[in-house]
Structure formats: C-alpha cells, structure tokens
C-alpha cells in the first residue's frame, strides 16, 4: 500500500551503498510506480494534459506581447484599440473580440493564465505545508497541541470563506499576493489538517515508527523521515483540490469587485457585468465565455489530477 | 446518547464564543476605527450618538469594550444599521434568516439526495457510459464558476423560456393589494412545510417499521401522507394564501435549482468513490452470496455504509455550500443573509455586515451540530461515551 | 446415493496486468447428498476460487475457460441471473473465509439473518423468521437476546457462529465452509467444528470444507480432495487418502509429521515454494518439489483417473507401498528451520500473489 515502507529486499543492499543513495533509489522507484498507476487513470491524464495546455497558453503571453502584439493596443489592463466600436466581436485583429473598454480579450486571457497559476499554486503550497506540518505534529504529539489545532480547524471550517472575504474586502481591498496567502493560510489550518492528521495517525501507530523510536530516533527525525513521507501523497492530493478552491474563490470575489486585482479571469467577467453586457447574455458571449470556460477548465484540470492521484494514494479505488 | 449530545452542545457553545470573538476583532482590526465611523456617519442623528457611545462602551478600555460587545451580542443588541438607519441589525437579520434557512435547507437536502442517488448508481455501474458521463458532468458543475452558472440558469429559464420569474423574492404587482405581508406568508409556508415533513417522517417511521412491512401498512402510510398534504393545502386555501405561497415558491425555484446544481456534484463524486470502496467489502460479497436482489445489495449494503463518509464530508463542506448560497442569493436578489451581508459590505455598513457574518457562522454551527448528531444516529459503531469531537 | 454436485473439467483463469492466473485447471469431482468433502491445499492453490465458482460469484476479471458445474443436474452457468440468485443461499450457502467481515456493520445481526430468510421464503412472516433465527442462535450457542446487537458488539468467535447460523438459515442442501475457523483459537475451533458436524448430520446436508490444515480436514470430511496449484492431485474416501496416500504430494502432507490427528501444522513445511500460477510448470505442476519426480513428470501432464472405487488420482508414479518415507529424514533435518520460516514464507507468498488480497488474512495465525 505505501511504497515507501522498508521492503525486505533492500536490507542487504544497505551494507554496500550509502543510505542517501538507497533512499533516493527507493523514492525514485516509488515515484515510478505511482506514475504507472496514475497513467492508468484516464481522468488524471486528461487533467495533466489540460494543465500543460494552460501552461503553454500562459507561456505564450510574454512572447506575444514582445513580438506580435503592440503593447499600446494589446496591454491587458491599459490597452485600447481605437479602430473599432467596443465591445467588438471576434475579428482577425482580436481573435476573441474586445471588452467594453476596448481591451483585447485573448490578451487578457493569456496574461491572466500565468497569474492564476501563481495564485493557485502559491496558495495550495502554503495550505499543504501548513496542513502537513500541523497535521503530523498534532498526530505525533497529541495532547494539547492536538486539541488546540483541531479546535482551530473546527472554527475555520465554520468560517464561510466567501462572505468572510467579502467583509474583509469591504474594509481593505486585498491585492493579489495577500489574497493568495490568506487563502493558503485559511486552507492550511482548516479541514486539510484534520484529514492529514488522521492519515499521520494511522502511520504513527505503525510498528516501524515504534521501532525507529526504540532505536533512538529523535522526534524530528521520525516525523521528517518516517511520517511525512507517508502523509505526503495525500498532501499532494489535497494540494490539487486547494488550487481549485483558491482559483474559484478569487474568480468569485473578483466578479463581485471586492478584490484589488487589475486583471484576472474573474475580473474579465466583472468588467462585462458592471458595464451591463451580461443581461444580453447570448449576444455578447465573447465577454464571458472565454474566461468562464477558462475558469472551469482550469479548476477541472487540477481537480481531475487530484482524482487521478486519489487512485494512487487509495488502492481500493483502483479497478483491481 | 444524551451525554454525547450534551458534550457536543458544550463544544458548540465554546466554538460560538470563539467565533464571535474573532468577528469582533475583525471589526476592530479594520482600518479607520469602527467607532469613529459610527460617530461620524452623517446619517446618524446627533441625538442617537450619545446613546451609541455609551452602548458600545467607547469610553472604556478595549477589554471592557469587548466584554460589553459580547454581552450585547448575546442580548441580541447588534447595533444599528448604517444603511437602513435606524433599523436595528438584529431585526434586519431576523427577517432575513428564515429565507436563507429555507433556501439553504431545501437546496442542501435536494442536492445531497440527488448526489447520493446518482453517486450510488454510477458506482454500481462503474466503467459504463453512465459512469463516465455523470463524472464529466459532475466535474463540470463542481468546478463551474458560480455566478456564471447562475446567469446561465437565469438566461435559460427566465429570459429565454420565460417559465419562471426573473428575480427576487416576490412579484410586486401581485402583492400591492395583498392582505398579508410577504413575511407572514413566508412564515406560514415554512410552518406548513415543517408540519408536512415531520408528519411524513412520523408516518413512515411508525407504519413502515421492520424488514417486511405489510401491504396494508404501506397503503395506510401513503394515504395518511396524502391526507396530511391535502389538509395543509386546504388550510392555505381557507386563509386565502395559496396564490401568494405559489408566488414565493415560483421565485424560489431558480435559486434552489442553481444552488442544487452547485452542490450536488460534490456529494455525487464522493459517494461514487466511497461506494467503490464499500463494494469491495466482504459483507457486500456475502450479501450477493445470500442471494439478495441486486438492488438490495446496492442500497442496503454497499450504499448504506458508503453513506457515512459522505455525510462526514457534507459536514466539512457546509461552509463552502454557504458561500455558494451567498453567491446564489446575490445573483438572484434573494433577500437572505448572504445578500444582506454582501450589500452591507459594499455599502460599508459594518454593523450589519459583521452581524450577518456572525449569523452565518451561528447558522453553520447549528447545521454542523445537526449533521454530527445525524452521523451518530446513522453509524451504530459510534459510542457516545466520553468522545471529544474529532 | 444421489449426486448433488458435479464439477466437470472446471477451468477458470483470472485476468491480471501480468497475464492470466491459471487459478483452477481441469478440476473434476462429484459430491453426493449428505456427504462432506474436505478440500486441502496450500495457500493460493485455488480453494477459494473453486468455492466462488460454485456460487457463481467470481469477480469480473475471472473467466470460465472450460468445464461445467452441475448442481442437482442443472448447469449453474446456464442459469439466468435471477435463477442463480434464487438458488444462492436457498440451495448453496457459504461460510466465508473472512467471516469476521461478512456481516454488515450497520444492521443488527439478527436482522441480517432474517433478511436472508424473508428473501428466499417470501411466504414466511417476520415473526416466524425471528423465531427461526432464535433457534439457530441456540443451535450455534449464542444467547438469543444478542440478536438485536450489531456486529461490532460481538466477539470474533460469536461473529463466526453468527455467520454459521446465517448459512444454515435457509436449510441449504450444500454448505461451503471456507476456512471457517482460521481466526479462532484452538479450543473454540474444535468446538465449532464439532457443532458444524452435528448440525450437518442432523439435517443431512452436504458440505465442502476448505482448509489448509490437514488435521481439521481429517476431523470433518468423508471424502478428501488434495489441491495443488490449481489442480486436484488426489481425491478419495478420507480413510483411503489418509491411510494409503497415492500421490507424493498427499503423502508429504500426511507424513511430513508423525501424527496427523494430534498436532496441528501448516502446509508450508514442504520444501520449496508453490509455483506462480501465471506460468505454472509444464507437466505435473508439483514436479519441481516432488521427490518421486521422473523425466516424464516434467513433460507430460498426469491424467485424472479413478484408481479404486471413488478414489481418483493424477500422478505418473503413484506410491504403492508405505515402506519408503523419504520425506521424514528431510523434514527432520530442515524441519525446525522450516517451521521458523513458516510465517515468512506465507507472507512472501501473499506478497507475490497479486490481487488475491482478500485472502491475505488467512495464511498465518
Ligand atoms: N480476483 C483475483 N484476481 C487475480 N488473481 C486472483 C484473484 N483472486 C485470487 N487470485 C489468485 O488465484 C490464485 C488462487 O487464489 P485462491 O484465493 O483461490 O487461493 P486459496 O487456495 O483460497 O488460498 P488461501 O488458502 O490463502 O485462501 C492465487 O494465486 C491468487 O493470487
Ligand atoms: S506426477 Fe510426478 S511429479 Fe507429479 S506428483 Fe506424481 S511423481 Fe510427483
Ligand atoms: Mg482462500
């Protein structure tokens, strides 16, 4: 079930090879095995392909703006095309049309992609680092630490993020990075701690942890080299789901105009909304469809990778 | 069981205290002191300021202020709204709470039920077309951009098909000559629905007990249900409320639909996974060996235990469902807690916004509590003795 | 006597990523009404697979390659899903290897048994069914008032008895007991074995008793079948097989230790490991481990044939006399080491037996 557990075969090898080398080999092997399983999951692979596609799309932005596109016209925030009526439907000059104030939709979409990656990954990494640390510590030490962090998690679970951030946003308009950090921290101390603690708990009672303890391993050593590697796959899984929730929250809050973010997929729809173009929903489709689709596809991609990983972490979900 | 419930109640109260404290500090931490805003708000007449000043304990130290805030909070004195001066925040929120409650409850029960049934069916037919299709649709809804989803729903049903009214809680044209206020009707509606729900539960609980309820008790149960519903409708007609109830119901359909669409997929996907695990249990194989019909094996064996983790995650996702509820209320101008919170926040009406935030929290806390108890009822393995939460 | 069950050349493979696992290969035997058959063999030799094919409860990746299962003259694999469903438990009931987990945790034990009765005998009222469960509980020695309890409130032994009671609920004509006592301590095990025997005689039911423990099989069966790597090597009346084993594998099972009936021991004391069923050895599957093996054994598969009344055998060099006991010295020499290694060998085998994880708990106690 967990590929990182010491396997009988490696005992003799340790006499001839340095420990780190064996560790590295084991890690690589377990990674290769996990990848084998992951590849079987069709949904996970679709997710990976989508993420790569988004990556390429986002990477095109600096290239386009430096070569093909005139920054005066195509800047996602301050650009303006004096040549036509706005919002203009898709044309040769603007493949996805322009928004109500004359900015190119495709440029906005591309520019935002990189930033969504940054937002999602940053907040997910914060979430997972905090969640893993706190969860393992709570499981390993128990007692007061456990109680305190679990109560905190309870309360955060109670906090409806969106209303909370709307209220906060009405006081201080959050900009991009603080928003990512807040999402990350709230996520990290929230539900993920409970889940990872449960996982760490199931590891920390396994006999080989006791063996390590008897053999005189320090707490830190045991946590880092025995418990965390076993919690990590699950952490990684929840990281994918955290990306999804961070992006969706950002989009929603941007849409309501309570964030201080100059451009994002949510902002694009917000722009169309405040200018009143969303009432004629079908006619001005290019104002909301590209960004709306991007949000859904992007979130779905990470979610699907998460589901694929689920089959790696949880063998009982596999077909056989 | 009783000890378990009491223990949980204790925890709930503790959590509530902490939560309100946090909301208070959030209020304090905001730039441009709240108290100054109170005092300098031009909408507030001079006379009221002195009263406010003493009520908030503005002259005292921070700690005293905190204590008096908490005291006031639990006395229901949440201050006065800026934007709807001089309406007390408490009154405004009490008016909105039932609407959110009904929307939230209806949509959550619906989405949980739909998610549960779909999840169980697609897991049972793993790898078939219906499984793939439902998974794709589920992921789409699960990761959809809520405001856009709401717009699509509005566009399809209200704008294009014109089946249902566009927005809001009621149709003003109908209500100008109405002998009731919308809240009266709504209150009656909620009471009626509650009576029907409890009645049906009791009827089915008492008449259809046991493994093999007789044909006769089945007939009794269904006719009793029909009679109950008929009686409630009859009362509504006698009171002359039916048409107004119908109006509110019509306005409820789209928000409920949207919120259900937002929420069902999470339950469905989870139920599917959970079920894929339980179908591998030995007792499911044993059930098949026992020659039980396929549906019985699926429903009473695989799905029944798969339900448990799904309920747990329902508890974990209540808050996010509340967030979805807020978006929905705002998009549909449904005058509930979420919409109030949102407009208050945008209007810098801090007392109302934080009051709504606090209410949302309390609301969720109670929902949590109920879901926890529900879980304990569903899982016979839970022992009620000396358990401390997680 | 009437034949109740007939297997004709039953061959079943599992599809896995690594290839086809040849779990059952050409197994034929028949069982009379009221008779009890003991199936013995090492872990992973296909005992559970046979049981599952008899219930037609094979997993999706299993494929019936050849052969028929005739129950009361009917081909089980020619029945419709609905017909086979009605036949299960009513005619063929089973006590699962993982008896501990074969009770649904969220319903009371009594109700689970009542449910089985009501499903197969719709005309029975709930009260009658409850009465019947009460007497079944008495029969297997559980206080009747525990009927309303949930499985987690039962001890391991009680669960085991409850599962036995459940198997008896519809008075089936055949019970398959797949290592029903492995998880229990020896005293309880003996008691339950005796109870099963009693009940079986009382209601004249046939039974297939599966175990890797020869002494247990000796206690409960009229007929003994010895399996090795998906094949039956020998089958015959218990007395014949135990006293005059003809197949070398049977022989080493019986005589690896001096007393059959006294001491209990695992099968893994035979040197070497059972073959990988993905690519079993050609010829006789036992030949790499067989002391009697000749060149022929590695090439030609021995034929399954009747050597005496009701005594069947597949072997090129059947043992004729009891004089030679080459195994004994060998075991004496390696015996201790083998016994010590037993646990490991079993575990290693389970690690290699991909996909068969449902049986994981069985091997070592
Ligand atoms: N679902 C499956 N898919 C693939 N291979 C399987 C499956 N079930 C069992 N096997 C393989 O088939 C072979 C026979 O398994 P079976 O469970 O019948 O053995 P057994 O004799 O009952 O063993 P034990 O005494 O351990 O219960 C084993 O090699 C096992 O690995
Ligand atoms: S056929 Fe040959 S190898 Fe097989 S059991 Fe007989 S003697 Fe041994
Ligand atoms: Mg078995």
CSV table of N, CA and C in Angstrom, one decimal, chain A residues 197-311:
chain,number,residue,atom,x,y,z
A,197,UNK,N,-4.1,14.8,9.6
A,197,UNK,CA,-3.8,14.3,10.9
A,197,UNK,C,-4.3,12.8,11.0
A,198,UNK,N,-5.4,12.6,10.5
A,198,UNK,CA,-5.9,11.2,10.5
A,198,UNK,C,-5.0,10.2,9.8
A,199,UNK,N,-4.5,10.7,8.7
A,199,UNK,CA,-3.5,9.9,7.9
A,199,UNK,C,-2.2,9.7,8.7
A,200,UNK,N,-1.7,10.8,9.3
A,200,UNK,CA,-0.5,10.7,10.1
A,200,UNK,C,-0.7,9.8,11.3
A,201,UNK,N,-1.8,9.8,11.8
A,201,UNK,CA,-2.1,9.0,13.0
A,201,UNK,C,-2.1,7.5,12.6
A,202,UNK,N,-2.6,7.2,11.4
A,202,UNK,CA,-2.6,5.8,11.0
A,202,UNK,C,-1.2,5.4,10.7
A,203,UNK,N,-0.3,6.3,10.4
A,203,UNK,CA,1.1,6.0,10.1
A,203,UNK,C,1.8,5.8,11.5
A,204,UNK,N,1.6,6.8,12.4
A,204,UNK,CA,2.4,6.9,13.5
A,204,UNK,C,2.2,5.7,14.5
A,205,UNK,N,1.1,5.0,14.3
A,205,UNK,CA,1.0,3.8,15.1
A,205,UNK,C,1.5,2.6,14.5
A,206,UNK,N,2.0,2.7,13.2
A,206,UNK,CA,2.6,1.5,12.6
A,206,UNK,C,3.8,1.1,13.3
A,207,UNK,N,4.0,-0.2,13.3
A,207,UNK,CA,5.2,-0.8,14.2
A,207,UNK,C,6.5,-0.1,13.8
A,208,UNK,N,6.8,0.2,12.6
A,208,UNK,CA,8.1,0.6,12.3
A,208,UNK,C,8.4,2.0,12.9
A,209,UNK,N,7.4,2.8,13.2
A,209,UNK,CA,7.6,4.0,13.8
A,209,UNK,C,8.1,3.7,15.3
A,210,UNK,N,7.5,2.8,15.9
A,210,UNK,CA,7.9,2.4,17.2
A,210,UNK,C,9.3,1.9,17.2
A,211,UNK,N,9.6,1.1,16.2
A,211,UNK,CA,11.0,0.6,16.0
A,211,UNK,C,12.0,1.7,15.9
A,212,UNK,N,11.6,2.7,15.1
A,212,UNK,CA,12.5,3.9,15.0
A,212,UNK,C,12.7,4.6,16.3
A,213,UNK,N,11.6,4.6,17.1
A,213,UNK,CA,11.7,5.3,18.3
A,213,UNK,C,12.5,4.6,19.3
A,214,UNK,N,12.4,3.3,19.3
A,214,UNK,CA,13.2,2.4,20.2
A,214,UNK,C,14.6,2.6,19.8
A,215,UNK,N,14.9,2.6,18.5
A,215,UNK,CA,16.2,2.7,18.0
A,215,UNK,C,16.9,4.1,18.3
A,216,UNK,N,16.1,5.0,19.0
A,216,UNK,CA,16.7,6.2,19.4
A,216,UNK,C,16.6,7.4,18.4
A,217,UNK,N,15.7,7.3,17.4
A,217,UNK,CA,15.5,8.4,16.5
A,217,UNK,C,14.9,9.6,17.3
A,218,UNK,N,15.3,10.8,16.9
A,218,UNK,CA,14.7,11.9,17.6
A,218,UNK,C,13.3,12.2,17.0
A,219,UNK,N,12.5,12.9,17.7
A,219,UNK,CA,11.2,13.2,17.3
A,219,UNK,C,11.2,13.8,15.9
A,220,UNK,N,12.1,14.8,15.7
A,220,UNK,CA,12.2,15.5,14.4
A,220,UNK,C,12.5,14.5,13.3
A,221,UNK,N,13.5,13.7,13.6
A,221,UNK,CA,13.9,12.7,12.6
A,221,UNK,C,12.8,11.7,12.2
A,222,UNK,N,12.1,11.3,13.2
A,222,UNK,CA,11.0,10.3,13.0
A,222,UNK,C,9.9,11.0,12.1
A,223,UNK,N,9.5,12.2,12.5
A,223,UNK,CA,8.5,12.9,11.8
A,223,UNK,C,8.9,13.1,10.4
A,224,UNK,N,10.1,13.6,10.2
A,224,UNK,CA,10.5,14.0,8.8
A,224,UNK,C,10.8,12.8,7.9
A,225,UNK,N,11.4,11.8,8.5
A,225,UNK,CA,11.8,10.7,7.6
A,225,UNK,C,10.8,9.5,7.6
A,226,UNK,N,9.9,9.5,8.6
A,226,UNK,CA,9.0,8.3,8.5
A,226,UNK,C,7.6,8.7,8.3
A,227,UNK,N,7.1,9.8,9.1
A,227,UNK,CA,5.7,10.1,9.0
A,227,UNK,C,5.4,10.9,7.8
A,228,UNK,N,6.2,12.0,7.6
A,228,UNK,CA,5.9,12.9,6.5
A,228,UNK,C,5.9,12.2,5.1
A,229,UNK,N,6.8,11.3,4.8
A,229,UNK,CA,6.8,10.7,3.5
A,229,UNK,C,5.5,9.9,3.3
A,230,UNK,N,4.9,9.4,4.4
A,230,UNK,CA,3.7,8.7,4.2
A,230,UNK,C,2.4,9.5,4.1
A,231,UNK,N,2.6,10.8,4.6
A,231,UNK,CA,1.4,11.7,4.6
A,231,UNK,C,1.5,12.4,3.2
A,232,UNK,N,2.7,12.6,2.7
A,232,UNK,CA,2.9,13.4,1.5
A,232,UNK,C,2.0,13.1,0.3
A,233,UNK,N,1.9,11.9,0.0
A,233,UNK,CA,1.0,11.6,-1.2
A,233,UNK,C,-0.4,12.2,-1.0
A,234,UNK,N,-0.9,12.1,0.2
A,234,UNK,CA,-2.3,12.6,0.5
A,234,UNK,C,-2.2,14.1,0.5
A,235,UNK,N,-1.1,14.7,1.0
A,235,UNK,CA,-1.0,16.2,1.0
A,235,UNK,C,-1.0,16.7,-0.5
A,236,UNK,N,-0.3,15.9,-1.3
A,236,UNK,CA,-0.2,16.3,-2.7
A,236,UNK,C,-1.6,16.3,-3.3
A,237,UNK,N,-2.3,15.3,-3.0
A,237,UNK,CA,-3.7,15.1,-3.5
A,237,UNK,C,-4.5,16.4,-3.1
A,238,UNK,N,-4.4,16.8,-1.8
A,238,UNK,CA,-5.2,17.9,-1.4
A,238,UNK,C,-4.7,19.2,-1.9
A,239,UNK,N,-3.4,19.2,-2.3
A,239,UNK,CA,-2.9,20.4,-2.9
A,239,UNK,C,-3.7,20.7,-4.2
A,240,UNK,N,-4.0,19.6,-5.0
A,240,UNK,CA,-4.7,19.8,-6.2
A,240,UNK,C,-6.1,20.4,-5.9
A,241,UNK,N,-6.7,19.9,-4.9
A,241,UNK,CA,-8.1,20.4,-4.6
A,241,UNK,C,-8.0,21.9,-4.1
A,242,UNK,N,-6.9,22.2,-3.4
A,242,UNK,CA,-6.7,23.6,-2.9
A,242,UNK,C,-6.6,24.5,-4.0
A,243,UNK,N,-5.8,24.1,-5.1
A,243,UNK,CA,-5.7,25.0,-6.2
A,243,UNK,C,-7.1,25.4,-6.7
A,244,UNK,N,-7.9,24.3,-6.9
A,244,UNK,CA,-9.3,24.6,-7.4
A,244,UNK,C,-10.0,25.6,-6.5
A,245,UNK,N,-9.9,25.4,-5.2
A,245,UNK,CA,-10.8,26.3,-4.4
A,245,UNK,C,-10.2,27.7,-4.4
A,246,UNK,N,-8.9,27.8,-4.4
A,246,UNK,CA,-8.3,29.2,-4.4
A,246,UNK,C,-8.8,29.9,-5.7
A,247,UNK,N,-8.7,29.2,-6.8
A,247,UNK,CA,-9.0,29.9,-8.1
A,247,UNK,C,-10.5,30.3,-8.1
A,248,UNK,N,-11.3,29.4,-7.7
A,248,UNK,CA,-12.7,29.7,-7.7
A,248,UNK,C,-13.1,30.8,-6.8
A,249,UNK,N,-12.4,30.9,-5.6
A,249,UNK,CA,-12.7,32.0,-4.7
A,249,UNK,C,-12.3,33.3,-5.3
A,250,UNK,N,-11.1,33.3,-5.9
A,250,UNK,CA,-10.6,34.5,-6.5
A,250,UNK,C,-11.5,35.0,-7.6
A,251,UNK,N,-12.0,34.1,-8.4
A,251,UNK,CA,-12.8,34.5,-9.5
A,251,UNK,C,-14.1,35.1,-9.0
A,252,UNK,N,-14.7,34.4,-8.0
A,252,UNK,CA,-16.0,34.9,-7.4
A,252,UNK,C,-15.8,36.2,-6.8
A,253,UNK,N,-14.8,36.4,-6.0
A,253,UNK,CA,-14.6,37.7,-5.3
A,253,UNK,C,-14.3,38.8,-6.4
A,254,UNK,N,-13.5,38.5,-7.4
A,254,UNK,CA,-13.2,39.4,-8.4
A,254,UNK,C,-14.5,39.8,-9.1
A,255,UNK,N,-15.3,38.8,-9.4
A,255,UNK,CA,-16.6,39.1,-10.0
A,255,UNK,C,-17.4,40.1,-9.2
A,256,UNK,N,-17.4,40.0,-7.9
A,256,UNK,CA,-18.1,40.9,-7.1
A,256,UNK,C,-17.4,42.2,-6.9
A,257,UNK,N,-16.2,42.3,-7.4
A,257,UNK,CA,-15.4,43.5,-7.3
A,257,UNK,C,-14.9,43.9,-5.9
A,258,UNK,N,-14.6,42.9,-5.1
A,258,UNK,CA,-14.1,43.2,-3.8
A,258,UNK,C,-12.6,43.0,-3.6
A,259,UNK,N,-12.0,42.6,-4.7
A,259,UNK,CA,-10.5,42.5,-4.7
A,259,UNK,C,-9.8,43.6,-5.4
A,260,UNK,N,-8.6,43.8,-5.0
A,260,UNK,CA,-7.8,44.8,-5.7
A,260,UNK,C,-6.9,44.2,-6.7
A,261,UNK,N,-7.5,43.6,-7.7
A,261,UNK,CA,-6.7,42.9,-8.7
A,261,UNK,C,-6.9,43.5,-10.1
A,262,UNK,N,-5.9,43.8,-10.8
A,262,UNK,CA,-6.1,44.6,-12.0
A,262,UNK,C,-6.7,43.7,-13.1
A,263,UNK,N,-6.2,42.5,-13.2
A,263,UNK,CA,-6.8,41.6,-14.3
A,263,UNK,C,-6.8,40.2,-13.9
A,264,UNK,N,-7.9,39.5,-14.1
A,264,UNK,CA,-7.9,38.1,-13.9
A,264,UNK,C,-9.2,37.6,-14.6
A,265,UNK,N,-9.3,36.3,-14.7
A,265,UNK,CA,-10.5,35.8,-15.4
A,265,UNK,C,-11.8,36.3,-14.8
A,266,UNK,N,-11.8,36.3,-13.4
A,266,UNK,CA,-13.0,36.8,-12.7
A,266,UNK,C,-13.2,38.3,-13.0
A,267,UNK,N,-12.1,39.0,-13.1
A,267,UNK,CA,-12.2,40.5,-13.4
A,267,UNK,C,-12.8,40.7,-14.8
A,268,UNK,N,-12.5,39.8,-15.7
A,268,UNK,CA,-13.0,40.0,-17.1
A,268,UNK,C,-14.5,39.9,-17.1
A,269,UNK,N,-15.0,38.9,-16.3
A,269,UNK,CA,-16.5,38.8,-16.3
A,269,UNK,C,-17.1,40.0,-15.5
A,270,UNK,N,-16.4,40.4,-14.5
A,270,UNK,CA,-16.8,41.6,-13.7
A,270,UNK,C,-16.9,42.8,-14.6
A,271,UNK,N,-15.9,43.0,-15.4
A,271,UNK,CA,-16.0,44.1,-16.3
A,271,UNK,C,-17.2,44.1,-17.2
A,272,UNK,N,-17.5,42.9,-17.8
A,272,UNK,CA,-18.7,42.8,-18.6
A,272,UNK,C,-19.9,43.1,-17.8
A,273,UNK,N,-19.9,42.6,-16.6
A,273,UNK,CA,-21.1,42.7,-15.7
A,273,UNK,C,-21.4,44.1,-15.4
A,274,UNK,N,-20.4,44.9,-14.9
A,274,UNK,CA,-20.7,46.2,-14.4
A,274,UNK,C,-21.1,47.1,-15.6
A,275,UNK,N,-20.6,46.8,-16.8
A,275,UNK,CA,-21.0,47.6,-18.0
A,275,UNK,C,-22.4,47.1,-18.5
A,276,UNK,N,-23.0,46.1,-17.8
A,276,UNK,CA,-24.3,45.8,-18.2
A,276,UNK,C,-24.5,44.8,-19.4
A,277,UNK,N,-23.4,44.3,-19.8
A,277,UNK,CA,-23.5,43.4,-21.0
A,277,UNK,C,-23.9,42.0,-20.7
A,278,UNK,N,-24.0,41.6,-19.5
A,278,UNK,CA,-24.3,40.3,-19.2
A,278,UNK,C,-25.9,40.1,-19.3
A,279,UNK,N,-26.6,41.2,-19.3
A,279,UNK,CA,-28.0,41.0,-19.4
A,279,UNK,C,-28.4,40.4,-20.8
A,280,UNK,N,-27.6,40.9,-21.8
A,280,UNK,CA,-27.8,40.3,-23.1
A,280,UNK,C,-26.8,39.2,-23.3
A,281,UNK,N,-27.2,38.2,-22.6
A,281,UNK,CA,-26.2,37.1,-22.3
A,281,UNK,C,-25.6,36.5,-23.6
A,282,UNK,N,-26.5,36.1,-24.5
A,282,UNK,CA,-26.1,35.3,-25.6
A,282,UNK,C,-25.4,36.2,-26.7
A,283,UNK,N,-25.8,37.4,-26.8
A,283,UNK,CA,-25.3,38.3,-27.8
A,283,UNK,C,-23.8,38.6,-27.6
A,284,UNK,N,-23.5,38.9,-26.3
A,284,UNK,CA,-22.1,39.3,-26.1
A,284,UNK,C,-21.4,38.1,-25.5
A,285,UNK,N,-21.5,37.0,-26.0
A,285,UNK,CA,-20.9,35.7,-25.5
A,285,UNK,C,-19.4,35.8,-25.3
A,286,UNK,N,-18.7,36.6,-26.2
A,286,UNK,CA,-17.3,36.6,-26.1
A,286,UNK,C,-16.8,37.3,-24.8
A,287,UNK,N,-17.7,38.0,-24.2
A,287,UNK,CA,-17.3,38.7,-23.0
A,287,UNK,C,-17.2,37.8,-21.8
A,288,UNK,N,-18.0,36.8,-21.8
A,288,UNK,CA,-17.9,35.9,-20.6
A,288,UNK,C,-17.5,34.5,-20.9
A,289,UNK,N,-17.7,34.0,-22.1
A,289,UNK,CA,-17.5,32.6,-22.4
A,289,UNK,C,-16.0,32.2,-22.3
A,290,UNK,N,-15.1,33.0,-22.9
A,290,UNK,CA,-13.7,32.5,-22.8
A,290,UNK,C,-13.2,32.4,-21.4
A,291,UNK,N,-13.5,33.5,-20.6
A,291,UNK,CA,-12.9,33.5,-19.2
A,291,UNK,C,-13.7,32.5,-18.4
A,292,UNK,N,-15.0,32.4,-18.6
A,292,UNK,CA,-15.8,31.4,-17.8
A,292,UNK,C,-15.3,30.0,-18.1
A,293,UNK,N,-15.1,29.7,-19.3
A,293,UNK,CA,-14.6,28.4,-19.7
A,293,UNK,C,-13.3,28.2,-19.1
A,294,UNK,N,-12.4,29.2,-19.2
A,294,UNK,CA,-11.0,29.0,-18.7
A,294,UNK,C,-11.1,28.7,-17.2
A,295,UNK,N,-11.9,29.4,-16.4
A,295,UNK,CA,-12.0,29.1,-15.0
A,295,UNK,C,-12.4,27.7,-14.8
A,296,UNK,N,-13.5,27.3,-15.4
A,296,UNK,CA,-14.0,25.9,-15.2
A,296,UNK,C,-12.9,24.9,-15.7
A,297,UNK,N,-12.4,25.1,-16.8
A,297,UNK,CA,-11.4,24.1,-17.3
A,297,UNK,C,-10.2,24.0,-16.4
A,298,UNK,N,-9.7,25.1,-16.0
A,298,UNK,CA,-8.5,25.2,-15.2
A,298,UNK,C,-8.8,24.5,-13.9
A,299,UNK,N,-9.9,24.8,-13.3
A,299,UNK,CA,-10.2,24.2,-12.0
A,299,UNK,C,-10.4,22.7,-12.2
A,300,UNK,N,-11.1,22.4,-13.3
A,300,UNK,CA,-11.4,21.0,-13.5
A,300,UNK,C,-10.1,20.2,-13.7
A,301,UNK,N,-9.2,20.8,-14.4
A,301,UNK,CA,-7.9,20.1,-14.7
A,301,UNK,C,-7.2,19.7,-13.4
A,302,UNK,N,-7.1,20.6,-12.4
A,302,UNK,CA,-6.5,20.3,-11.2
A,302,UNK,C,-7.3,19.3,-10.4
A,303,UNK,N,-8.6,19.5,-10.5
A,303,UNK,CA,-9.5,18.5,-9.8
A,303,UNK,C,-9.3,17.1,-10.3
A,304,UNK,N,-9.2,17.0,-11.6
A,304,UNK,CA,-9.0,15.7,-12.3
A,304,UNK,C,-7.7,15.1,-11.9
A,305,UNK,N,-6.6,15.9,-11.9
A,305,UNK,CA,-5.4,15.3,-11.5
A,305,UNK,C,-5.5,14.8,-10.0
A,306,UNK,N,-6.2,15.6,-9.2
A,306,UNK,CA,-6.4,15.1,-7.9
A,306,UNK,C,-7.1,13.8,-7.8
A,307,UNK,N,-8.1,13.6,-8.7
A,307,UNK,CA,-8.8,12.3,-8.7
A,307,UNK,C,-7.9,11.2,-9.2
A,308,UNK,N,-7.1,11.5,-10.1
A,308,UNK,CA,-6.1,10.5,-10.6
A,308,UNK,C,-5.2,10.1,-9.4
A,309,UNK,N,-4.7,11.1,-8.7
A,309,UNK,CA,-3.8,10.9,-7.6
A,309,UNK,C,-4.5,10.0,-6.5
A,310,UNK,N,-5.8,10.3,-6.4
A,310,UNK,CA,-6.6,9.5,-5.4
A,310,UNK,C,-6.4,8.0,-5.6
A,311,UNK,N,-6.4,7.6,-6.9
A,311,UNK,CA,-6.3,6.2,-7.2
A,311,UNK,C,-4.9,5.7,-6.8
